[in-house]
């Protein structure tokens, strides 16, 4: 291989990754934004008329919030296997349209029983979206760049609250304006319609592989295709985790599942009950907030969370992923979230909750680079789905346990200590996994790996030449 080709490889790599980051990631992030907004909309509706109109207790609200994850969990792995079979473009588009239709039905819910049924069906409809999106991006981006790309994708989650909470507040304020609907009902309708529209667009906009993307030039298509194929071959040769059975039997997959459980427990305890905690600020401070102001206050912790997510992921890309990139935030979250209830003032409470949000979101993009280190093909589809499934059991248990224990104890102190305990367990498991050498936590920088596919081909050619020479010598 000549020097010109050798030098050009990083430039082609950077160009290809930049185009993926600009053309593909924002759209998938928009899908995730709508996804997270639809599943957490119930948290905005609860203190703004829904709980009163439907006569819900804290435990009933917690159960209705969490039952979503039962349907989600039941179909998570089958949905991701279907995505692997039929292609991400069709399957992700189908999921979005399905959940958009179900989400719109919340507009006319009349009682607790109907709310539970619709939340369950929403989980069924959304099953497979998040792990499918993670897998989809992993099929487009080599491992050296995956942390950066997943960080861009994951920005949608905190930004859902930064943008979505005030947006939900504005929709809720339209009480009786549209079709005579209560504000919280109109909010459900307003956040459901984009899912249907974007789902239809996704069918035509997304591509299943780099070779199908007309916005990549031939050199970029070739580099991405070769890089991903080289990685896949290397993983299959060294790990042999290429089947569903291997994914389900892998101790690493199960350990990662329990690590993820702790983060998701903290995330959803925060997402579903933060609006309710903010309600308590009014009595504590002797002030009255309108719905839009409540939305703005709810958004505050997620602004520094989005900034920390990006900076922390950049650091992991620059240094190479380290154990403390995941375990450190878990410890910070474990300590901060119980302390929020003893802060003594609304301002200090929001400040401590912001630390918790920063901790959770800093860890998650880095965490999702781990499964595809040792899983590929259908095993990756099953393994990523299984991790998300076990993790999202926390999506059901966190709001239900938090609400039930709050009703039982008369406050949120004990539930928040439970959240902290789960996050501490996540940190301990991550440290143990890394010390046993079962995941790679110090891989090289993206720049160092940029020319790997071309170098691998050159190395293979050299090896073949050496074999030929050796054979000729043997014959002589």
CSV table of C-alpha atoms in Angstrom, one decimal:
chain,number,residue,atom,x,y,z
A,1,UNK,CA,0.0,0.0,0.0
A,2,UNK,CA,1.4,3.4,-0.9
A,3,UNK,CA,1.9,6.3,1.4
A,4,UNK,CA,-0.8,8.4,-0.2
A,5,UNK,CA,-3.5,5.8,0.5
A,6,UNK,CA,-2.1,5.3,4.1
A,7,UNK,CA,-2.4,9.0,4.8
A,8,UNK,CA,-5.8,9.3,3.2
A,9,UNK,CA,-7.5,6.7,5.5
A,10,UNK,CA,-8.0,9.0,8.5
A,11,UNK,CA,-9.4,11.7,6.3
A,12,UNK,CA,-11.9,9.3,4.8
A,13,UNK,CA,-12.8,8.0,8.2
A,14,UNK,CA,-13.4,11.5,9.7
A,15,UNK,CA,-15.5,12.5,6.7
A,16,UNK,CA,-17.6,9.4,6.9
A,17,UNK,CA,-18.2,9.6,10.6
A,18,UNK,CA,-19.0,13.4,10.3
A,19,UNK,CA,-21.6,12.7,7.7
A,20,UNK,CA,-23.2,9.9,9.8
A,21,UNK,CA,-23.2,12.4,12.8
A,22,UNK,CA,-24.9,15.1,10.7
A,23,UNK,CA,-27.3,13.1,8.5
A,24,UNK,CA,-28.3,10.1,10.6
A,25,UNK,CA,-27.8,10.7,14.3
A,26,UNK,CA,-30.0,13.8,14.6
A,27,UNK,CA,-32.9,12.0,13.0
A,28,UNK,CA,-32.6,8.9,15.2
A,29,UNK,CA,-32.2,11.3,18.2
A,30,UNK,CA,-35.4,13.0,17.3
A,31,UNK,CA,-37.1,9.6,17.3
A,32,UNK,CA,-35.7,9.0,20.7
A,33,UNK,CA,-36.8,12.4,21.9
A,34,UNK,CA,-40.4,11.7,20.9
A,35,UNK,CA,-40.1,8.2,22.4
A,36,UNK,CA,-39.0,9.4,25.8
A,37,UNK,CA,-41.5,12.3,25.8
A,38,UNK,CA,-44.4,9.9,25.1
A,39,UNK,CA,-43.5,7.4,27.8
A,40,UNK,CA,-42.9,10.1,30.4
A,41,UNK,CA,-45.9,12.4,29.5
A,42,UNK,CA,-47.8,10.8,32.3
A,43,UNK,CA,-45.4,12.4,34.8
A,44,UNK,CA,-46.4,15.9,33.5
A,45,UNK,CA,-50.1,15.1,33.4
A,46,UNK,CA,-50.2,13.7,37.0
A,47,UNK,CA,-49.9,16.8,39.1
A,48,UNK,CA,-51.7,19.0,36.5
A,49,UNK,CA,-55.2,17.5,36.6
A,50,UNK,CA,-54.9,13.8,35.7
A,51,UNK,CA,-54.5,12.4,39.2
A,52,UNK,CA,-57.4,14.5,40.5
A,53,UNK,CA,-59.7,13.8,37.5
A,54,UNK,CA,-59.0,10.1,37.7
A,55,UNK,CA,-58.9,10.0,41.5
A,56,UNK,CA,-55.4,8.3,41.6
A,57,UNK,CA,-53.4,7.7,44.7
A,58,UNK,CA,-49.6,7.9,44.6
A,59,UNK,CA,-49.4,4.1,44.5
A,60,UNK,CA,-52.0,3.9,41.7
A,61,UNK,CA,-50.1,6.5,39.7
A,62,UNK,CA,-46.8,4.7,40.3
A,63,UNK,CA,-48.4,1.4,39.2
A,64,UNK,CA,-49.9,3.0,36.0
A,65,UNK,CA,-46.5,4.6,35.3
A,66,UNK,CA,-44.6,1.4,35.7
A,67,UNK,CA,-47.0,-1.1,34.0
A,68,UNK,CA,-45.8,0.3,30.7
A,69,UNK,CA,-42.6,-1.7,31.2
A,70,UNK,CA,-44.4,-5.0,31.6
A,71,UNK,CA,-45.6,-5.0,28.0
A,72,UNK,CA,-42.2,-3.4,27.0
A,73,UNK,CA,-40.2,-6.2,28.7
A,74,UNK,CA,-42.3,-9.1,27.3
A,75,UNK,CA,-41.7,-8.1,23.7
A,76,UNK,CA,-38.3,-6.4,23.9
A,77,UNK,CA,-36.1,-9.4,22.8
A,78,UNK,CA,-38.6,-10.7,20.1
A,79,UNK,CA,-38.9,-7.1,18.7
A,80,UNK,CA,-35.1,-6.7,18.4
A,81,UNK,CA,-34.8,-10.1,16.7
A,82,UNK,CA,-37.5,-9.0,14.3
A,83,UNK,CA,-35.5,-5.8,13.7
A,84,UNK,CA,-32.4,-7.9,12.9
A,85,UNK,CA,-34.5,-10.0,10.5
A,86,UNK,CA,-36.6,-7.3,8.7
A,87,UNK,CA,-34.1,-4.4,8.9
A,88,UNK,CA,-34.0,-1.4,11.2
A,89,UNK,CA,-35.6,1.1,8.8
A,90,UNK,CA,-38.9,-0.8,8.5
A,91,UNK,CA,-39.0,-2.0,12.1
A,92,UNK,CA,-38.2,1.3,13.8
A,93,UNK,CA,-40.8,3.1,11.6
A,94,UNK,CA,-43.4,0.5,12.4
A,95,UNK,CA,-42.7,0.9,16.1
A,96,UNK,CA,-43.1,4.7,16.0
A,97,UNK,CA,-46.4,4.6,14.2
A,98,UNK,CA,-47.8,1.9,16.5
A,99,UNK,CA,-46.9,3.8,19.7
A,100,UNK,CA,-48.2,7.1,18.3
A,101,UNK,CA,-51.6,5.6,17.7
A,102,UNK,CA,-51.7,4.1,21.3
A,103,UNK,CA,-50.4,7.4,22.8
A,104,UNK,CA,-53.2,9.4,21.1
A,105,UNK,CA,-55.8,7.2,22.9
A,106,UNK,CA,-54.7,8.6,26.3
A,107,UNK,CA,-56.6,11.7,25.3
A,108,UNK,CA,-59.9,10.0,26.2
A,109,UNK,CA,-58.9,7.9,29.2
A,110,UNK,CA,-61.6,7.9,31.9
A,111,UNK,CA,-60.4,5.9,34.9
A,112,UNK,CA,-57.5,4.0,36.5
A,113,UNK,CA,-58.3,0.7,34.8
A,114,UNK,CA,-58.3,2.3,31.3
A,115,UNK,CA,-55.0,4.1,32.2
A,116,UNK,CA,-53.4,0.9,33.2
A,117,UNK,CA,-54.5,-0.9,30.0
A,118,UNK,CA,-53.3,2.0,27.8
A,119,UNK,CA,-49.9,2.2,29.6
A,120,UNK,CA,-49.5,-1.6,29.1
A,121,UNK,CA,-50.3,-1.3,25.4
A,122,UNK,CA,-48.0,1.7,25.0
A,123,UNK,CA,-45.2,-0.6,26.3
A,124,UNK,CA,-46.1,-3.3,23.9
A,125,UNK,CA,-46.0,-0.8,21.0
A,126,UNK,CA,-42.7,0.8,22.0
A,127,UNK,CA,-41.0,-2.5,22.7
A,128,UNK,CA,-37.6,-2.8,20.9
A,129,UNK,CA,-37.3,0.8,20.0
A,130,UNK,CA,-34.4,1.9,22.3
A,131,UNK,CA,-32.2,-1.3,21.9
A,132,UNK,CA,-33.1,-1.2,18.2
A,133,UNK,CA,-31.8,2.3,17.9
A,134,UNK,CA,-28.6,1.4,19.8
A,135,UNK,CA,-28.1,-1.6,17.6
A,136,UNK,CA,-28.9,0.4,14.4
A,137,UNK,CA,-26.2,3.0,15.2
A,138,UNK,CA,-23.7,0.3,16.2
A,139,UNK,CA,-24.2,-1.2,12.7
A,140,UNK,CA,-23.2,2.1,11.2
A,141,UNK,CA,-20.3,3.2,13.3
A,142,UNK,CA,-17.0,1.4,14.2
A,143,UNK,CA,-16.3,0.9,17.9
A,144,UNK,CA,-13.6,3.6,18.1
A,145,UNK,CA,-16.3,6.2,17.3
A,146,UNK,CA,-19.3,4.6,18.9
A,147,UNK,CA,-19.0,6.5,22.2
A,148,UNK,CA,-19.1,9.8,20.5
A,149,UNK,CA,-22.1,8.9,18.3
A,150,UNK,CA,-24.0,7.3,21.2
A,151,UNK,CA,-23.4,10.5,23.2
A,152,UNK,CA,-25.0,12.6,20.4
A,153,UNK,CA,-27.9,10.2,20.3
A,154,UNK,CA,-28.3,10.1,24.1
A,155,UNK,CA,-28.4,13.9,24.2
A,156,UNK,CA,-32.0,13.5,23.1
A,157,UNK,CA,-33.0,12.1,26.5
A,158,UNK,CA,-32.1,15.0,28.8
A,159,UNK,CA,-33.2,17.5,26.1
A,160,UNK,CA,-36.6,15.8,26.1
A,161,UNK,CA,-37.1,17.2,29.6
A,162,UNK,CA,-35.3,20.5,28.8
A,163,UNK,CA,-37.6,21.1,25.8
A,164,UNK,CA,-40.4,18.7,26.5
A,165,UNK,CA,-41.3,19.9,30.1
A,166,UNK,CA,-42.0,23.5,29.1
A,167,UNK,CA,-43.7,22.2,25.9
A,168,UNK,CA,-45.9,19.9,27.9
A,169,UNK,CA,-46.7,22.9,30.2
A,170,UNK,CA,-47.7,25.0,27.3
A,171,UNK,CA,-50.0,22.2,26.0
A,172,UNK,CA,-51.5,21.7,29.4
A,173,UNK,CA,-52.3,25.4,29.7
A,174,UNK,CA,-54.6,25.1,26.6
A,175,UNK,CA,-57.3,23.9,29.0
A,176,UNK,CA,-60.7,23.7,27.1
A,177,UNK,CA,-59.3,25.5,24.1
A,178,UNK,CA,-59.2,22.6,21.6
A,179,UNK,CA,-62.3,20.4,21.3
A,180,UNK,CA,-63.1,21.3,25.0
A,181,UNK,CA,-60.4,18.9,26.2
A,182,UNK,CA,-58.8,19.4,29.6
A,183,UNK,CA,-55.2,20.6,29.3
A,184,UNK,CA,-53.6,17.3,30.3
A,185,UNK,CA,-55.7,15.4,27.8
A,186,UNK,CA,-54.7,17.8,25.0
A,187,UNK,CA,-51.1,17.4,26.0
A,188,UNK,CA,-51.3,13.6,25.5
A,189,UNK,CA,-52.7,14.3,22.0
A,190,UNK,CA,-50.1,16.9,21.2
A,191,UNK,CA,-47.1,14.6,22.0
A,192,UNK,CA,-48.6,11.6,20.2
A,193,UNK,CA,-49.1,13.1,16.7
A,194,UNK,CA,-45.3,13.6,16.1
A,195,UNK,CA,-44.6,9.9,16.6
A,196,UNK,CA,-47.0,9.0,13.8
A,197,UNK,CA,-45.6,11.7,11.4
A,198,UNK,CA,-41.9,11.0,12.1
A,199,UNK,CA,-42.5,7.2,11.9
A,200,UNK,CA,-43.8,7.6,8.4
A,201,UNK,CA,-40.9,9.8,7.4
A,202,UNK,CA,-38.4,7.3,8.9
A,203,UNK,CA,-39.6,4.6,6.5
A,204,UNK,CA,-38.2,6.7,3.6
A,205,UNK,CA,-35.3,8.5,5.3
A,206,UNK,CA,-33.4,5.8,7.2
A,207,UNK,CA,-31.1,3.3,5.4
A,208,UNK,CA,-30.1,-0.1,6.8
A,209,UNK,CA,-26.4,0.1,5.9
A,210,UNK,CA,-23.7,2.4,4.6
A,211,UNK,CA,-23.8,0.9,1.1
A,212,UNK,CA,-27.4,2.2,0.7
A,213,UNK,CA,-26.6,5.8,1.7
A,214,UNK,CA,-26.4,8.0,-1.3
A,215,UNK,CA,-25.1,10.9,0.9
A,216,UNK,CA,-21.9,8.9,1.4
A,217,UNK,CA,-19.3,9.0,-1.5
A,218,UNK,CA,-17.9,5.6,-2.7
A,219,UNK,CA,-14.7,5.9,-0.6
A,220,UNK,CA,-16.7,6.6,2.6
A,221,UNK,CA,-19.1,3.8,1.9
A,222,UNK,CA,-16.1,1.4,1.3
A,223,UNK,CA,-14.3,2.6,4.5
A,224,UNK,CA,-17.4,2.1,6.7
A,225,UNK,CA,-18.3,-1.2,5.2
A,226,UNK,CA,-14.8,-2.6,5.5
A,227,UNK,CA,-14.3,-1.2,9.1
A,228,UNK,CA,-17.6,-2.7,10.3
A,229,UNK,CA,-16.9,-6.0,8.5
A,230,UNK,CA,-13.4,-6.2,9.9
A,231,UNK,CA,-14.7,-5.6,13.4
A,232,UNK,CA,-17.5,-8.2,13.1
A,233,UNK,CA,-15.0,-10.8,11.8
A,234,UNK,CA,-12.7,-10.1,14.7
A,235,UNK,CA,-15.4,-10.3,17.3
A,236,UNK,CA,-16.8,-13.6,15.8
A,237,UNK,CA,-13.3,-15.1,15.7
A,238,UNK,CA,-12.3,-14.1,19.3
A,239,UNK,CA,-15.6,-14.3,21.2
A,240,UNK,CA,-17.8,-16.8,19.3
A,241,UNK,CA,-20.9,-14.9,20.7
A,242,UNK,CA,-22.9,-15.1,17.5
A,243,UNK,CA,-26.1,-16.7,18.5
A,244,UNK,CA,-29.1,-15.9,20.7
A,245,UNK,CA,-28.2,-18.8,23.0
A,246,UNK,CA,-24.7,-17.4,23.7
A,247,UNK,CA,-26.2,-14.0,24.5
A,248,UNK,CA,-28.6,-15.4,27.1
A,249,UNK,CA,-25.9,-17.6,28.6
A,250,UNK,CA,-23.3,-14.9,28.9
A,251,UNK,CA,-22.4,-13.8,32.4
A,252,UNK,CA,-21.2,-10.5,31.1
A,253,UNK,CA,-24.6,-9.8,29.5
A,254,UNK,CA,-26.4,-10.5,32.8
A,255,UNK,CA,-23.9,-8.4,34.8
A,256,UNK,CA,-24.3,-5.5,32.4
A,257,UNK,CA,-28.1,-6.0,32.8
A,258,UNK,CA,-28.0,-5.5,36.5
A,259,UNK,CA,-25.6,-2.5,36.2
A,260,UNK,CA,-28.1,-0.9,33.8
A,261,UNK,CA,-31.0,-1.7,36.2
A,262,UNK,CA,-29.5,0.6,38.8
A,263,UNK,CA,-29.1,3.5,36.4
A,264,UNK,CA,-32.7,3.1,35.0
A,265,UNK,CA,-34.1,2.8,38.5
A,266,UNK,CA,-32.6,6.2,39.3
A,267,UNK,CA,-33.6,7.7,35.9
A,268,UNK,CA,-37.3,6.8,36.1
A,269,UNK,CA,-37.7,7.6,39.8
A,270,UNK,CA,-36.4,11.0,38.9
A,271,UNK,CA,-38.5,11.4,35.7
A,272,UNK,CA,-41.9,10.3,37.1
A,273,UNK,CA,-41.7,12.0,40.6
A,274,UNK,CA,-39.7,15.2,40.0
A,275,UNK,CA,-42.8,17.1,38.9
A,276,UNK,CA,-44.6,15.9,42.0
A,277,UNK,CA,-41.6,16.9,44.2
A,278,UNK,CA,-41.7,20.3,42.6
A,279,UNK,CA,-45.4,20.6,43.6
A,280,UNK,CA,-44.2,20.4,47.2
A,281,UNK,CA,-41.9,23.4,46.6
A,282,UNK,CA,-45.0,25.6,46.5
A,283,UNK,CA,-46.1,24.9,50.0
A,284,UNK,CA,-42.5,24.9,51.2
A,285,UNK,CA,-41.7,28.3,49.7
A,286,UNK,CA,-45.2,29.8,50.0
A,287,UNK,CA,-45.4,30.5,46.2
A,288,UNK,CA,-47.6,29.4,43.4
A,289,UNK,CA,-46.2,28.3,40.0
A,290,UNK,CA,-48.3,28.0,36.8
A,291,UNK,CA,-48.0,24.9,34.7
A,292,UNK,CA,-45.4,26.5,32.3
A,293,UNK,CA,-43.2,27.6,35.2
A,294,UNK,CA,-43.4,24.1,36.7
A,295,UNK,CA,-42.2,22.8,33.3
A,296,UNK,CA,-39.2,25.2,33.3
A,297,UNK,CA,-38.3,24.1,36.9
A,298,UNK,CA,-38.5,20.5,35.9
A,299,UNK,CA,-36.1,21.1,33.0
A,300,UNK,CA,-33.4,22.8,35.1
A,301,UNK,CA,-31.5,19.6,36.2
A,302,UNK,CA,-31.4,18.3,32.7
A,303,UNK,CA,-29.5,21.2,31.2
A,304,UNK,CA,-26.3,20.5,33.1
A,305,UNK,CA,-27.0,16.8,32.6
A,306,UNK,CA,-26.9,17.3,28.8
A,307,UNK,CA,-23.7,19.3,29.1
A,308,UNK,CA,-22.0,16.7,31.3
A,309,UNK,CA,-23.2,13.9,29.1
A,310,UNK,CA,-21.4,15.4,26.1
A,311,UNK,CA,-18.2,16.4,28.0
A,312,UNK,CA,-17.9,13.0,29.8
A,313,UNK,CA,-18.3,11.1,26.6
A,314,UNK,CA,-15.7,13.2,24.9
A,315,UNK,CA,-13.3,12.5,27.7
A,316,UNK,CA,-14.0,8.8,27.4
A,317,UNK,CA,-13.3,9.0,23.6
A,318,UNK,CA,-10.1,11.0,24.1
A,319,UNK,CA,-8.6,8.9,27.0
A,320,UNK,CA,-10.1,5.6,26.1
A,321,UNK,CA,-13.1,4.3,28.1
A,322,UNK,CA,-12.1,3.7,31.8
A,323,UNK,CA,-13.9,2.0,34.6
A,324,UNK,CA,-14.5,5.3,36.4
A,325,UNK,CA,-16.3,6.7,33.4
A,326,UNK,CA,-19.2,4.5,34.4
A,327,UNK,CA,-18.6,3.6,38.1
A,328,UNK,CA,-17.8,7.2,39.1
A,329,UNK,CA,-21.2,8.6,38.0
A,330,UNK,CA,-23.0,5.7,39.6
A,331,UNK,CA,-21.4,6.5,43.0
A,332,UNK,CA,-22.1,10.3,42.6
A,333,UNK,CA,-25.8,9.4,41.9
A,334,UNK,CA,-26.0,7.0,44.8
A,335,UNK,CA,-24.9,9.7,47.2
A,336,UNK,CA,-26.7,12.7,45.8
A,337,UNK,CA,-30.2,11.5,45.2
A,338,UNK,CA,-31.1,10.8,48.9
A,339,UNK,CA,-29.4,14.0,49.9
A,340,UNK,CA,-31.8,16.0,47.7
A,341,UNK,CA,-34.6,15.5,50.3
A,342,UNK,CA,-32.5,17.0,53.1
A,343,UNK,CA,-31.3,20.0,51.1
A,344,UNK,CA,-33.6,22.4,53.1
A,345,UNK,CA,-34.6,24.7,50.2
A,346,UNK,CA,-36.1,24.5,46.7
A,347,UNK,CA,-32.9,26.0,45.2
A,348,UNK,CA,-30.5,23.6,46.9
A,349,UNK,CA,-32.8,20.6,46.2
A,350,UNK,CA,-32.8,21.4,42.5
A,351,UNK,CA,-29.0,21.8,42.7
A,352,UNK,CA,-28.5,18.3,44.2
A,353,UNK,CA,-31.0,16.7,41.9
A,354,UNK,CA,-29.0,18.3,39.0
A,355,UNK,CA,-26.0,16.4,40.3
A,356,UNK,CA,-28.0,13.1,40.2
A,357,UNK,CA,-29.2,13.8,36.6
A,358,UNK,CA,-25.6,14.7,35.5
A,359,UNK,CA,-24.4,11.4,37.0
A,360,UNK,CA,-27.0,9.2,35.3
A,361,UNK,CA,-26.6,10.7,31.9
A,362,UNK,CA,-22.8,10.9,32.0
A,363,UNK,CA,-22.6,7.1,32.4
A,364,UNK,CA,-25.3,5.8,30.0
A,365,UNK,CA,-23.7,6.5,26.6
A,366,UNK,CA,-20.4,5.0,27.7
A,367,UNK,CA,-22.2,2.0,29.2
A,368,UNK,CA,-23.8,1.2,25.8
A,369,UNK,CA,-20.4,0.9,24.1
A,370,UNK,CA,-19.7,-2.3,26.2
A,371,UNK,CA,-22.1,-4.9,24.9
A,372,UNK,CA,-21.0,-4.7,21.3
A,373,UNK,CA,-17.4,-5.3,22.3
A,374,UNK,CA,-18.1,-9.0,22.6
A,375,UNK,CA,-21.4,-9.5,20.8
A,376,UNK,CA,-22.2,-9.4,17.1
A,377,UNK,CA,-24.9,-10.3,14.7
A,378,UNK,CA,-28.1,-11.9,16.1
A,379,UNK,CA,-26.3,-12.2,19.5
A,380,UNK,CA,-25.8,-8.5,19.6
A,381,UNK,CA,-29.5,-8.0,18.8
A,382,UNK,CA,-30.5,-10.4,21.6
A,383,UNK,CA,-27.9,-9.3,24.1
A,384,UNK,CA,-28.6,-5.5,23.8
A,385,UNK,CA,-32.4,-6.3,24.0
A,386,UNK,CA,-31.9,-8.5,27.1
A,387,UNK,CA,-29.8,-5.8,28.9
A,388,UNK,CA,-32.4,-3.2,28.1
A,389,UNK,CA,-35.2,-5.6,29.2
A,390,UNK,CA,-33.7,-6.4,32.6
A,391,UNK,CA,-32.8,-2.7,33.0
A,392,UNK,CA,-36.3,-1.6,32.3
A,393,UNK,CA,-37.7,-3.9,34.9
A,394,UNK,CA,-36.5,-0.9,37.0
A,395,UNK,CA,-38.8,1.2,34.8
A,396,UNK,CA,-41.7,-0.7,36.3
A,397,UNK,CA,-40.4,-1.2,39.8
A,398,UNK,CA,-39.0,2.4,40.4
A,399,UNK,CA,-42.2,4.4,40.1
A,400,UNK,CA,-44.4,1.6,41.7
A,401,UNK,CA,-42.0,1.1,44.7
A,402,UNK,CA,-41.4,4.8,45.0
A,403,UNK,CA,-45.1,5.6,45.1
A,404,UNK,CA,-46.0,2.7,47.4
A,405,UNK,CA,-43.2,3.4,49.9
A,406,UNK,CA,-44.1,7.1,49.8
A,407,UNK,CA,-47.7,6.3,50.7
A,408,UNK,CA,-46.6,3.9,53.4
A,409,UNK,CA,-44.0,6.2,55.0
A,410,UNK,CA,-45.6,9.5,54.3
A,411,UNK,CA,-42.7,10.9,52.4
A,412,UNK,CA,-40.0,10.4,49.8
A,413,UNK,CA,-37.0,9.9,52.1
A,414,UNK,CA,-37.0,6.1,52.2
A,415,UNK,CA,-37.8,5.7,48.4
A,416,UNK,CA,-34.8,7.9,47.5
A,417,UNK,CA,-32.5,5.9,49.7
A,418,UNK,CA,-33.6,2.8,47.8
A,419,UNK,CA,-32.7,4.6,44.6
A,420,UNK,CA,-29.3,5.4,46.0
A,421,UNK,CA,-28.7,1.8,47.0
A,422,UNK,CA,-29.4,0.5,43.5
A,423,UNK,CA,-27.0,2.9,41.9
A,424,UNK,CA,-24.3,2.0,44.4
A,425,UNK,CA,-24.7,-1.7,43.4
A,426,UNK,CA,-24.3,-0.7,39.8
A,427,UNK,CA,-21.0,1.0,40.6
A,428,UNK,CA,-19.7,-2.1,42.6
A,429,UNK,CA,-20.7,-4.5,39.7
A,430,UNK,CA,-19.0,-2.3,37.1
A,431,UNK,CA,-15.8,-2.2,39.1
A,432,UNK,CA,-15.9,-6.0,39.6
A,433,UNK,CA,-16.5,-6.6,35.9
A,434,UNK,CA,-13.6,-4.4,34.9
A,435,UNK,CA,-11.2,-5.9,37.4
A,436,UNK,CA,-12.0,-9.4,36.1
A,437,UNK,CA,-11.1,-8.3,32.6
A,438,UNK,CA,-14.5,-9.2,31.3
A,439,UNK,CA,-15.0,-6.0,29.4
A,440,UNK,CA,-12.5,-3.7,27.7
A,441,UNK,CA,-12.3,-0.4,29.6
A,442,UNK,CA,-9.2,1.2,28.1
A,443,UNK,CA,-9.6,0.9,24.3
A,444,UNK,CA,-7.6,3.2,22.1
A,445,UNK,CA,-8.6,6.6,20.7
A,446,UNK,CA,-10.6,7.0,17.5
A,447,UNK,CA,-7.7,8.5,15.7
A,448,UNK,CA,-5.4,5.6,16.5
A,449,UNK,CA,-8.0,3.2,15.1
A,450,UNK,CA,-9.0,5.2,12.1
A,451,UNK,CA,-6.9,3.4,9.5
A,452,UNK,CA,-7.4,-0.1,11.1
A,453,UNK,CA,-9.4,-1.6,8.3
A,454,UNK,CA,-6.8,-0.6,5.7
A,455,UNK,CA,-3.9,-1.6,7.9
A,456,UNK,CA,-5.6,-4.9,8.6
A,457,UNK,CA,-5.9,-5.6,4.8
A,458,UNK,CA,-2.3,-4.7,4.4
A,459,UNK,CA,-1.3,-7.0,7.3
A,460,UNK,CA,-3.4,-9.8,5.7
A,461,UNK,CA,-1.6,-9.2,2.4
A,462,UNK,CA,1.8,-9.3,4.1
A,463,UNK,CA,0.8,-12.5,5.8
A,464,UNK,CA,-0.3,-14.1,2.6
A,465,UNK,CA,2.9,-13.1,0.9
A,466,UNK,CA,4.9,-14.6,3.8
A,467,UNK,CA,2.9,-17.8,3.5
A,468,UNK,CA,3.6,-18.0,-0.2
A,469,UNK,CA,7.4,-17.5,0.4
A,470,UNK,CA,7.4,-20.1,3.1
A,471,UNK,CA,5.6,-22.6,0.8
A,472,UNK,CA,8.1,-22.0,-2.0
A,473,UNK,CA,11.0,-22.5,0.4
A,474,UNK,CA,9.4,-25.7,1.6
A,475,UNK,CA,9.0,-26.9,-1.9
A,476,UNK,CA,12.6,-26.1,-2.6
